[in-house]
Short mmCIF file of C-alpha atoms in Angstrom, two decimals:
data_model
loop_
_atom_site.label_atom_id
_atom_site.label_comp_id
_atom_site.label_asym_id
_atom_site.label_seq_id
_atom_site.Cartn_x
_atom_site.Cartn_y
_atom_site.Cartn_z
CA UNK A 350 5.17 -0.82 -13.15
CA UNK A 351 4.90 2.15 -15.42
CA UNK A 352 7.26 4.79 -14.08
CA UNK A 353 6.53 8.46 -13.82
CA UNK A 354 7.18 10.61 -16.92
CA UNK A 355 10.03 12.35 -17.42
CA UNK A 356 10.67 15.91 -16.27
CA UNK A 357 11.17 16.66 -19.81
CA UNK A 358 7.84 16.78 -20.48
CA UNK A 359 6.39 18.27 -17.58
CA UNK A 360 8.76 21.34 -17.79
CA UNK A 361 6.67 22.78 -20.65
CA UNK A 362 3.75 22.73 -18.85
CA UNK A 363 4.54 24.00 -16.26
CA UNK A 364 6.64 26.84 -17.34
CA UNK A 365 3.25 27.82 -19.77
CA UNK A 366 0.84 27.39 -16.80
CA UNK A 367 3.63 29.68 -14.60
CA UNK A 368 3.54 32.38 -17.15
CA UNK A 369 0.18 32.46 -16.92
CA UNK A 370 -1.17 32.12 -13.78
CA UNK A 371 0.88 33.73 -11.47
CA UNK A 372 0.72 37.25 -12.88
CA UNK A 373 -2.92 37.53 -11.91
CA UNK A 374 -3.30 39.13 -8.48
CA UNK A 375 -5.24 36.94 -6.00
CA UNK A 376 -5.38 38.76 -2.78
CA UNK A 377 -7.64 36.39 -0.40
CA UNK A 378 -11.34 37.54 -1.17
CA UNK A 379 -10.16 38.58 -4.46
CA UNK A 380 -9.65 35.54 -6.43
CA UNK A 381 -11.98 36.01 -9.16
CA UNK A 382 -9.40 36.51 -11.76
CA UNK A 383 -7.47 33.62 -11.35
CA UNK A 384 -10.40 31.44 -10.89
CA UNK A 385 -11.94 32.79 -14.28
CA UNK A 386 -8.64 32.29 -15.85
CA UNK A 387 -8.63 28.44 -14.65
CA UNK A 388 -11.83 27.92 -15.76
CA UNK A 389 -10.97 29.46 -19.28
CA UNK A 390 -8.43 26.93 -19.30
CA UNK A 391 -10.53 24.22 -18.15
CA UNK A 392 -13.18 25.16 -21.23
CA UNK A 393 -10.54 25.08 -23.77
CA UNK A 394 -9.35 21.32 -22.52
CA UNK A 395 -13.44 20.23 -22.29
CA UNK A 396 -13.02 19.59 -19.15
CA UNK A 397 -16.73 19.83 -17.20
CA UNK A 398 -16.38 21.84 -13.41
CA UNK A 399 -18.24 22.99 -10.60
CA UNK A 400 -17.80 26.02 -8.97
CA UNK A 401 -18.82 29.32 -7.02
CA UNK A 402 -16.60 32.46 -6.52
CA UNK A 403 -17.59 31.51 -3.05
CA UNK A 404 -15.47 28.46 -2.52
CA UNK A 405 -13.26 27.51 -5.25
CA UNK A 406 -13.34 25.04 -8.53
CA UNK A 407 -14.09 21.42 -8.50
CA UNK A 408 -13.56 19.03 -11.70
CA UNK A 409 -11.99 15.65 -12.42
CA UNK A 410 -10.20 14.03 -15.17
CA UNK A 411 -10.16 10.25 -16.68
CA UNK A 412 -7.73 8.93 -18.74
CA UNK A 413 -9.53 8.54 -22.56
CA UNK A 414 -8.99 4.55 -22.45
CA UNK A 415 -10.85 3.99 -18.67
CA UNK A 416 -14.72 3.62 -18.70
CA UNK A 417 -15.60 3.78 -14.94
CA UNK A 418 -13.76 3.61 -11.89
CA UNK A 419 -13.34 0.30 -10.09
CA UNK A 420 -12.31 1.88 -7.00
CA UNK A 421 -11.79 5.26 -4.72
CA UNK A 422 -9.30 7.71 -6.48
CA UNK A 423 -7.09 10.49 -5.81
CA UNK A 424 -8.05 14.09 -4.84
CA UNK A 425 -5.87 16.59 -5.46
CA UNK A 426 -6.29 20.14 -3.60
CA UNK A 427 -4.65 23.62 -3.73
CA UNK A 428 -5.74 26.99 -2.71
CA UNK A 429 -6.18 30.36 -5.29
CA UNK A 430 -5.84 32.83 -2.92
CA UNK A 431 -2.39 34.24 -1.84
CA UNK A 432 -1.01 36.35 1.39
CA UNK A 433 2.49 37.01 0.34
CA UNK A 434 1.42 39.15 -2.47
CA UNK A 435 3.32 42.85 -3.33
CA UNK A 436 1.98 44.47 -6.07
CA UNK A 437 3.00 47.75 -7.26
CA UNK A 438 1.25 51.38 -8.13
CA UNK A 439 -0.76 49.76 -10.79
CA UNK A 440 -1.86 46.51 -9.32
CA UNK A 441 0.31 44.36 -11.42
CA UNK A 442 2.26 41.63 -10.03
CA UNK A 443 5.97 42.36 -10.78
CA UNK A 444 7.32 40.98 -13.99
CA UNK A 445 8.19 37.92 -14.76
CA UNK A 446 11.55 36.46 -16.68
CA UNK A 447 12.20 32.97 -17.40
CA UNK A 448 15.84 31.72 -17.58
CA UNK A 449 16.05 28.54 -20.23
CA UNK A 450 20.15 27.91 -18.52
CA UNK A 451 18.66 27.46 -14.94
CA UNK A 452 14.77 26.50 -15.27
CA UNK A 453 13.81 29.15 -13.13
CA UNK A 454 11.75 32.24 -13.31
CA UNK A 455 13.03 35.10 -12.22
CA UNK A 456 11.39 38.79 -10.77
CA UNK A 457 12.17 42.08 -9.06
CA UNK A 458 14.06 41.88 -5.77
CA UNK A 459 11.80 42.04 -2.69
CA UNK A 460 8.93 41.64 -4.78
CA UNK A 461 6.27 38.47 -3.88
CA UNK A 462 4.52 36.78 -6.23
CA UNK A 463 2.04 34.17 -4.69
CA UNK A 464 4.05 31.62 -4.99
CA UNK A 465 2.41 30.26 -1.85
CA UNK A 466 0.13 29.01 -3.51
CA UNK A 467 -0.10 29.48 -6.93
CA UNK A 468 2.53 26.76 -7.45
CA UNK A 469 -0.26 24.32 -6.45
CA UNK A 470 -2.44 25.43 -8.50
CA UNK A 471 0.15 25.74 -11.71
CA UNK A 472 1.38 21.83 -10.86
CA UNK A 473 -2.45 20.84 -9.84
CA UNK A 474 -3.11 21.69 -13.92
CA UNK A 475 -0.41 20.22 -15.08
CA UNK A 476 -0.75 17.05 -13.26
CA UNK A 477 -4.49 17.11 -15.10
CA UNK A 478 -2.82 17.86 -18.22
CA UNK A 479 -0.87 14.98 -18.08
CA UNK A 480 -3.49 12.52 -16.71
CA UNK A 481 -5.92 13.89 -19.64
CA UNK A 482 -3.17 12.17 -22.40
CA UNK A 483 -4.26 8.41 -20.79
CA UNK A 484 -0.45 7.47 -21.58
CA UNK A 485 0.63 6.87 -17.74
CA UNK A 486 -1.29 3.93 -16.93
CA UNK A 487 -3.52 5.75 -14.69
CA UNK A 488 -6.63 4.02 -14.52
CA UNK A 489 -8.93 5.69 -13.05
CA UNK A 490 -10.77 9.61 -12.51
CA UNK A 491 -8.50 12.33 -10.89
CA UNK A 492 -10.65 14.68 -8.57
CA UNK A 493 -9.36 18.13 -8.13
CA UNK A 494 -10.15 20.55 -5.50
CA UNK A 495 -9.23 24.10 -5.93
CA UNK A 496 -10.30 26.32 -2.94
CA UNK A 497 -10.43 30.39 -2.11
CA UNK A 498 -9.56 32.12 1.01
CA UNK A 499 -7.26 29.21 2.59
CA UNK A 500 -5.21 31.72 3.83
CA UNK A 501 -8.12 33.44 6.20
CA UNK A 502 -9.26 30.83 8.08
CA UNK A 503 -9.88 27.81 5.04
CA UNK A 504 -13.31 29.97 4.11
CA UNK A 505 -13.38 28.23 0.64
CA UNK A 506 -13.49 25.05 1.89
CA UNK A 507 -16.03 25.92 4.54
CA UNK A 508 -18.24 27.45 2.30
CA UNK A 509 -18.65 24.38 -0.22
CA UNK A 510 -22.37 23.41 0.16
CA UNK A 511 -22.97 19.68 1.70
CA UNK A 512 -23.90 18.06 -1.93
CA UNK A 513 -21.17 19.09 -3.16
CA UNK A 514 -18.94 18.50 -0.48
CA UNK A 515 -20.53 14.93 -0.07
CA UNK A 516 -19.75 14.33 -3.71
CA UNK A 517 -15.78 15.28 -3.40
CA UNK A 518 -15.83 13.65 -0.25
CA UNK A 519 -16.77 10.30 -1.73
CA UNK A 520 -15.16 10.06 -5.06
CA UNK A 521 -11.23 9.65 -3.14
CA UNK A 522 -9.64 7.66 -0.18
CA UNK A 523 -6.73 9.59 -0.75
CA UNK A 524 -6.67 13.55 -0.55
CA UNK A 525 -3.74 15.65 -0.81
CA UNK A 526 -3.03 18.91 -0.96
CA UNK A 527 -0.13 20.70 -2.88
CA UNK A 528 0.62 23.46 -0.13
CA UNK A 529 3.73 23.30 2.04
CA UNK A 530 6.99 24.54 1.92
CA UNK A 531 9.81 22.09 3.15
CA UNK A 532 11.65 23.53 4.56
CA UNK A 533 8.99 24.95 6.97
CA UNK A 534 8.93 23.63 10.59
CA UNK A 535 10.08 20.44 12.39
CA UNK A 536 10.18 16.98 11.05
CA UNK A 537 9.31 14.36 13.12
CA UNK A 538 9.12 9.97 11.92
CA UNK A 539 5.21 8.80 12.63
CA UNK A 540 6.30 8.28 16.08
CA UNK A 541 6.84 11.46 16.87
CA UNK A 542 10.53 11.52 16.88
CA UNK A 543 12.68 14.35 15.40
CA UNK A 544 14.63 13.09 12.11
CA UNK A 545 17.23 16.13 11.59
CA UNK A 546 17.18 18.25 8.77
CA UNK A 547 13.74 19.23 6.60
CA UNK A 548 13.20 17.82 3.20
CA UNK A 549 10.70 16.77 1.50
CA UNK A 550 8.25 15.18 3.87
CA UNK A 551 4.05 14.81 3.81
CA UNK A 552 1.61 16.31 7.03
CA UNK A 553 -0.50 13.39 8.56
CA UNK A 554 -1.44 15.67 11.53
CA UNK A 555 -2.63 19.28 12.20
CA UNK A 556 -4.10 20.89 15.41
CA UNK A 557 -3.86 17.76 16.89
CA UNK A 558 -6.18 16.40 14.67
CA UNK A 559 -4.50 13.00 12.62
CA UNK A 560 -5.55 13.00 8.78
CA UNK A 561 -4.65 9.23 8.24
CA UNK A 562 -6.86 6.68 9.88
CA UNK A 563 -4.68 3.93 11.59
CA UNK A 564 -6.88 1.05 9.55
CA UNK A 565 -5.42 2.23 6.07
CA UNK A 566 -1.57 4.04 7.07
CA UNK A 567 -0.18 0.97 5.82
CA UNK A 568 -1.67 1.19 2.41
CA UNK A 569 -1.25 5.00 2.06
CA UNK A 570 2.45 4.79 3.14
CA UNK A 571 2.66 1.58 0.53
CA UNK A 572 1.69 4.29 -2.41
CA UNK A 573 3.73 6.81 -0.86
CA UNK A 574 6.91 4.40 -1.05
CA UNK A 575 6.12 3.48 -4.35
CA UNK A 576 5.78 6.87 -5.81
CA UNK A 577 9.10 8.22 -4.43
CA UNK A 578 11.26 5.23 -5.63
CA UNK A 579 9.13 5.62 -9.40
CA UNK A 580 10.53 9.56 -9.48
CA UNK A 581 13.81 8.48 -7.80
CA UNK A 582 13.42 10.24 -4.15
CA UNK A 583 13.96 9.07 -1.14
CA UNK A 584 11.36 7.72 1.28
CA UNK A 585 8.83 10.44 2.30
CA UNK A 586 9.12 10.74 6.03
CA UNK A 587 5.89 12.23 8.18
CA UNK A 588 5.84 15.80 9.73
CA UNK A 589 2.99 17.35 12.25
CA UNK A 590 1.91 20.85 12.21
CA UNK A 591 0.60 22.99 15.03
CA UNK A 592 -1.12 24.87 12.44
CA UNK A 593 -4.21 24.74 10.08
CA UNK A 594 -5.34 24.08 6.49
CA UNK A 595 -7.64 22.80 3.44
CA UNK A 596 -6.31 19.40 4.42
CA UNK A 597 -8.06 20.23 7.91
CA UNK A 598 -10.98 21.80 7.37
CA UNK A 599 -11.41 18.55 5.02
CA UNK A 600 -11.21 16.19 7.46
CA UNK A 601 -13.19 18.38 10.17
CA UNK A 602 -16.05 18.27 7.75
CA UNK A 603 -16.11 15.00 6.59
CA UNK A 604 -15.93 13.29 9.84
CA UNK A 605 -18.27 15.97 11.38
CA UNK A 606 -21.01 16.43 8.64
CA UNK A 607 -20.71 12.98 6.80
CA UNK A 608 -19.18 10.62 8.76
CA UNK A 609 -20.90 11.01 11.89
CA UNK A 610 -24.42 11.86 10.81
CA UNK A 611 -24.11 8.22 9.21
CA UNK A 612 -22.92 6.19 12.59
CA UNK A 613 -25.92 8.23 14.89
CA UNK A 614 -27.94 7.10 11.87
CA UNK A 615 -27.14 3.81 11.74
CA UNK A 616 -25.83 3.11 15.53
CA UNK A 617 -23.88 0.12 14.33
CA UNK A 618 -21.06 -0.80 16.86
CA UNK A 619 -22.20 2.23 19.45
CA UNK A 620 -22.66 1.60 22.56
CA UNK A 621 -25.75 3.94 24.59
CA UNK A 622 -22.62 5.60 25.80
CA UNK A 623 -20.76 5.90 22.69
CA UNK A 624 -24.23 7.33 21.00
CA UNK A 625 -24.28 10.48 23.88
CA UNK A 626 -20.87 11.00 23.41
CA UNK A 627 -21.07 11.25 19.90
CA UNK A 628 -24.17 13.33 19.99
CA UNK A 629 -22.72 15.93 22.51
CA UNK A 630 -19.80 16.47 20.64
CA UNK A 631 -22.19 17.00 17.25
CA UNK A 632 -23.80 19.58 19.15
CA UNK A 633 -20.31 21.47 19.76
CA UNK A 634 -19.38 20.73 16.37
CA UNK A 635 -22.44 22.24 15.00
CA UNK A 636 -22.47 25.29 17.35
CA UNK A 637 -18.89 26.19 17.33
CA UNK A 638 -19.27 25.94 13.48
CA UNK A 639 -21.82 28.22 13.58
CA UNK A 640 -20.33 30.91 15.16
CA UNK A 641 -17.70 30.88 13.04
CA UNK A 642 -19.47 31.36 9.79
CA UNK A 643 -21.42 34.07 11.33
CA UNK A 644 -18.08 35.68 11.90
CA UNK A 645 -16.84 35.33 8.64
CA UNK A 646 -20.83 36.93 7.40
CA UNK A 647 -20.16 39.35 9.31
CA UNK A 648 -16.61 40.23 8.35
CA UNK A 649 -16.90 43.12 5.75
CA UNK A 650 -13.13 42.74 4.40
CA UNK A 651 -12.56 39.24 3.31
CA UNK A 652 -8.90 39.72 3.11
CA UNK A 653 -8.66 39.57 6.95
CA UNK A 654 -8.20 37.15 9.43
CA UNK A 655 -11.25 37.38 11.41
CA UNK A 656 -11.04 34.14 13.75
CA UNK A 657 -7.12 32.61 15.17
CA UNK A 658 -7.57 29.01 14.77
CA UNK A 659 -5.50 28.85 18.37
CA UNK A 660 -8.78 30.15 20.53
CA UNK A 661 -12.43 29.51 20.54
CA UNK A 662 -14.68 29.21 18.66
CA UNK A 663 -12.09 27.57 15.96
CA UNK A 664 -10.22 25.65 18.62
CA UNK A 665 -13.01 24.02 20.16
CA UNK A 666 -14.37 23.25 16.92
CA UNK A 667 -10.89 21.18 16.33
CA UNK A 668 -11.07 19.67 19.47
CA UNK A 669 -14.71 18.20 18.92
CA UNK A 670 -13.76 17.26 15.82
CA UNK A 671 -10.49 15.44 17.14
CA UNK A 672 -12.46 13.11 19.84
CA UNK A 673 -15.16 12.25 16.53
CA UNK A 674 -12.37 11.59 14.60
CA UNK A 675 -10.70 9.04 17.52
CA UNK A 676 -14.36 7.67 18.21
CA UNK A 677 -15.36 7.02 14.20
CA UNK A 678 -11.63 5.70 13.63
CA UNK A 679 -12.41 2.43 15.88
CA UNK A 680 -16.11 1.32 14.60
CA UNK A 681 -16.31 -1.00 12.00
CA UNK A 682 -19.47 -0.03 10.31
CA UNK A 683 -17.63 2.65 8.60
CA UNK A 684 -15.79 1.92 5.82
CA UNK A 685 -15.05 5.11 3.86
CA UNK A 686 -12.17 6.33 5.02
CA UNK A 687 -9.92 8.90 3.52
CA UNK A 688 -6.26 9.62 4.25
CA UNK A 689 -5.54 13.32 3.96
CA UNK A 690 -1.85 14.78 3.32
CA UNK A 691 -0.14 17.73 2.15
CA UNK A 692 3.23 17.27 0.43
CA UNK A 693 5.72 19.71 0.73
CA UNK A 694 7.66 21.21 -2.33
CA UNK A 695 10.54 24.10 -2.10
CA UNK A 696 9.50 27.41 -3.06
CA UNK A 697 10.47 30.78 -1.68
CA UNK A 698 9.26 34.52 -1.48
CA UNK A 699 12.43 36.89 -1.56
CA UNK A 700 13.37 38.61 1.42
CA UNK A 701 14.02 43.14 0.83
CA UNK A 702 16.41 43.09 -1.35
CA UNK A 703 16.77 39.45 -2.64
CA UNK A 704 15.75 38.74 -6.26
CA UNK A 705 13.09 36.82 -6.48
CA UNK A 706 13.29 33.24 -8.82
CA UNK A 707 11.09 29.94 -8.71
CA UNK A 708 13.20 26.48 -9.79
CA UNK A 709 10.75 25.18 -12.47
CA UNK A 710 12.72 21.54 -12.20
CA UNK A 711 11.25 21.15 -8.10
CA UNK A 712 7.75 22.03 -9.26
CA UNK A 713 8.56 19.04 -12.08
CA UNK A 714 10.02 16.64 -9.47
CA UNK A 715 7.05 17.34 -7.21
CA UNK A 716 4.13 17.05 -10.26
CA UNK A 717 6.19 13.57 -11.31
CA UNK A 718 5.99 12.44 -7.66
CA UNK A 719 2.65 12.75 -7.11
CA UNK A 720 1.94 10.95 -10.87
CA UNK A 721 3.85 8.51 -8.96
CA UNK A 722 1.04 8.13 -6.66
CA UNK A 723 -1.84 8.12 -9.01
CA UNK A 724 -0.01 4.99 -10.91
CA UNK A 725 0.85 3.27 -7.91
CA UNK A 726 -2.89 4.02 -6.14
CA UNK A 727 -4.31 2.77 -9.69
CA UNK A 728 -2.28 -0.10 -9.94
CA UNK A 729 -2.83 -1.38 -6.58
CA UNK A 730 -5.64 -3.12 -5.38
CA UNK A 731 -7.19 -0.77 -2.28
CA UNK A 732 -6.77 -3.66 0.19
CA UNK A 733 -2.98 -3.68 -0.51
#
């Protein structure tokens, strides 16, 4: 198999893309600056997007030697808009100084940057960079996801109109999103167990809602294994979080608005009971959903938190979409299912007082681990 590429020549990259990126404020609602200056880079590399200030960019990349695809691909996702965000009298992100000896950049103490989650977004062009040079045996289209207002409720992702959401839906069976710290909250094995310490580790569950079908774990945790041993890390173990994201608000909608339009439709394997199950909990879907876009219309600073995900109408939204999600799971007339995960990567915001510095190398590692994936996803067949 064709390994990963070195960190050598990712570093470049990603030290360019971290120069230029993350100086651009990106307060949640006011992304527009960053998302121009993605697209700018996007024209200069020809690569074709879709987009709205509204919701984000969406493009994809194939390697120059592959025609067509010859099977579901790879969506990567990461979010433009960032909460821990200090800027100073001026409205300029605090400077930035890259040391060569350690790999890092560097900033003023106590200052934040956006690293959460402008890092996903830096590695997210990167990765495309690299898949654009065909030299990785990657064969097949990389899909790309990049989202606004993650950080107030997953707005972007909630705002992407149904074509286009059924097209980004449909071109992956794998989605996952560059957006976690590690060393954030508790790790637990897929059974639930705790496993000690936090490193590096991938979400299969949020709100109670589980982002990898049962029917293809096996083969996701097959590419998973085969991308850590290709960048030389150690098996990827599963985590759960209590909390929300892009990677959730992906899977609500998909099963919600795709998935289960398509089994009422064609009432393969439902029983009459099944069907009024399914149909009741559309309703709640639908009406929960509802109100919460009317909130967010109505919400006159889109900086600000307007809904908590923990209480209604966002709760019971995730718990309608939790029973479709357990009911879809176990008929056989639907075959497109997607695995969703988000990866975690180390990256910290300095506490008053502490200087502030970003270890290019574990944005490397990370970008080389997930080119793991995309060679060991294209080199497998999807049955495996």
């Amino acid at each position: 198999a064709t390994l990963s590429p070195p960190l050598s020549d990712l570093m470049p990259k990603l030290v360019a893309l971290f120069a230029e990126l993350v100086p651009v404020p990106n307060f949640p609602g006011s992304e527009h600056a960053l998302l121009d200056q993605v697209r700018a880079w996007l024209d200069t590399r020809g690569i074709s997007y879709t987009g709205d200030y509204a919701w984000g960019l969406s493009f994809s990349v194939t390697p120059p030697t592959v025609a067509r695809a010859d099977k579901p691909g790879v969506l990567l996702l990461a979010h433009m808009d960032s909460d821990n965000l200090d800027l100073d009298a001026g409205g300029a992100v605090s400077a930035l100084a890259y040391d060569p000896l350690r790999s890092a950049f560097t900033w003023e103490a106590g200052r934040r940057v956006g690293l959460d989650c402008k890092t996903g977004v830096v590695m997210a062009l990167a990765i495309a960079d690299q898949v654009r040079q065909g030299t990785l045996g990657i064969k097949m289209p990389v899909h790309f996801l990049l989202t606004v207002g993650e950080e107030v409720g997953q707005r972007g992702l909630l705002s992407i109109p149904e074509p286009q959401l059924r097209a980004i839906a449909g071109s992956a069976c794998i989605a996952v999103a560059l957006d976690r710290q590690t060393k954030h909250g508790a790790l637990c094995d897929v059974s639930g167990r705790p496993i000690g310490e936090p490193r590096r580790h991938v979400v299969h569950e949020y709100c109670g809602v589980k982002t990898v079908p049962a029917m293809i774990a096996k083969r996701v945790a097959t590419r998973l294994a085969r991308a850590a041993s290709s960048a030389g890390l150690p098996p990827l173990p599963a985590a759960v979080s209590r909390n929300c994201s892009d990677i959730l608000e992906l899977k609500v909608r998909t099963d919600c608005e795709l998935r289960l339009p398509q089994a009422l439709s064609s009432g393969a394997g439902l029983t009459p009971a099944l069907r009024e199950q399914l149909t009741e909990l559309k309703a709640v879907y639908e009406a929960r959903t509802a109100e919460v876009r009317a909130a967010f219309a109505a919400a006159t600073d889109r900086s600000a938190r307007v809904l908590s995900f923990q209480k209604p109408p966002r709760s019971e939204r995730y718990a309608a979409a939790r029973e479709v999600a357990a009911i879809l799971e176990k008929l056989p007339s639907l075959s497109d299912e997607m695995a969703l995960l988000n990866l975690s990567y180390d990256y910290d915001e300095p506490s008053a007082g502490e200087p502030g510095q970003c270890r290019i190398a574990e944005l490397a590692e990370t970008s080389r681990l997930v080119l793991g994936l995309l060679q060991a996803h294209s080199q497998l067949k999807w049955a495996d």
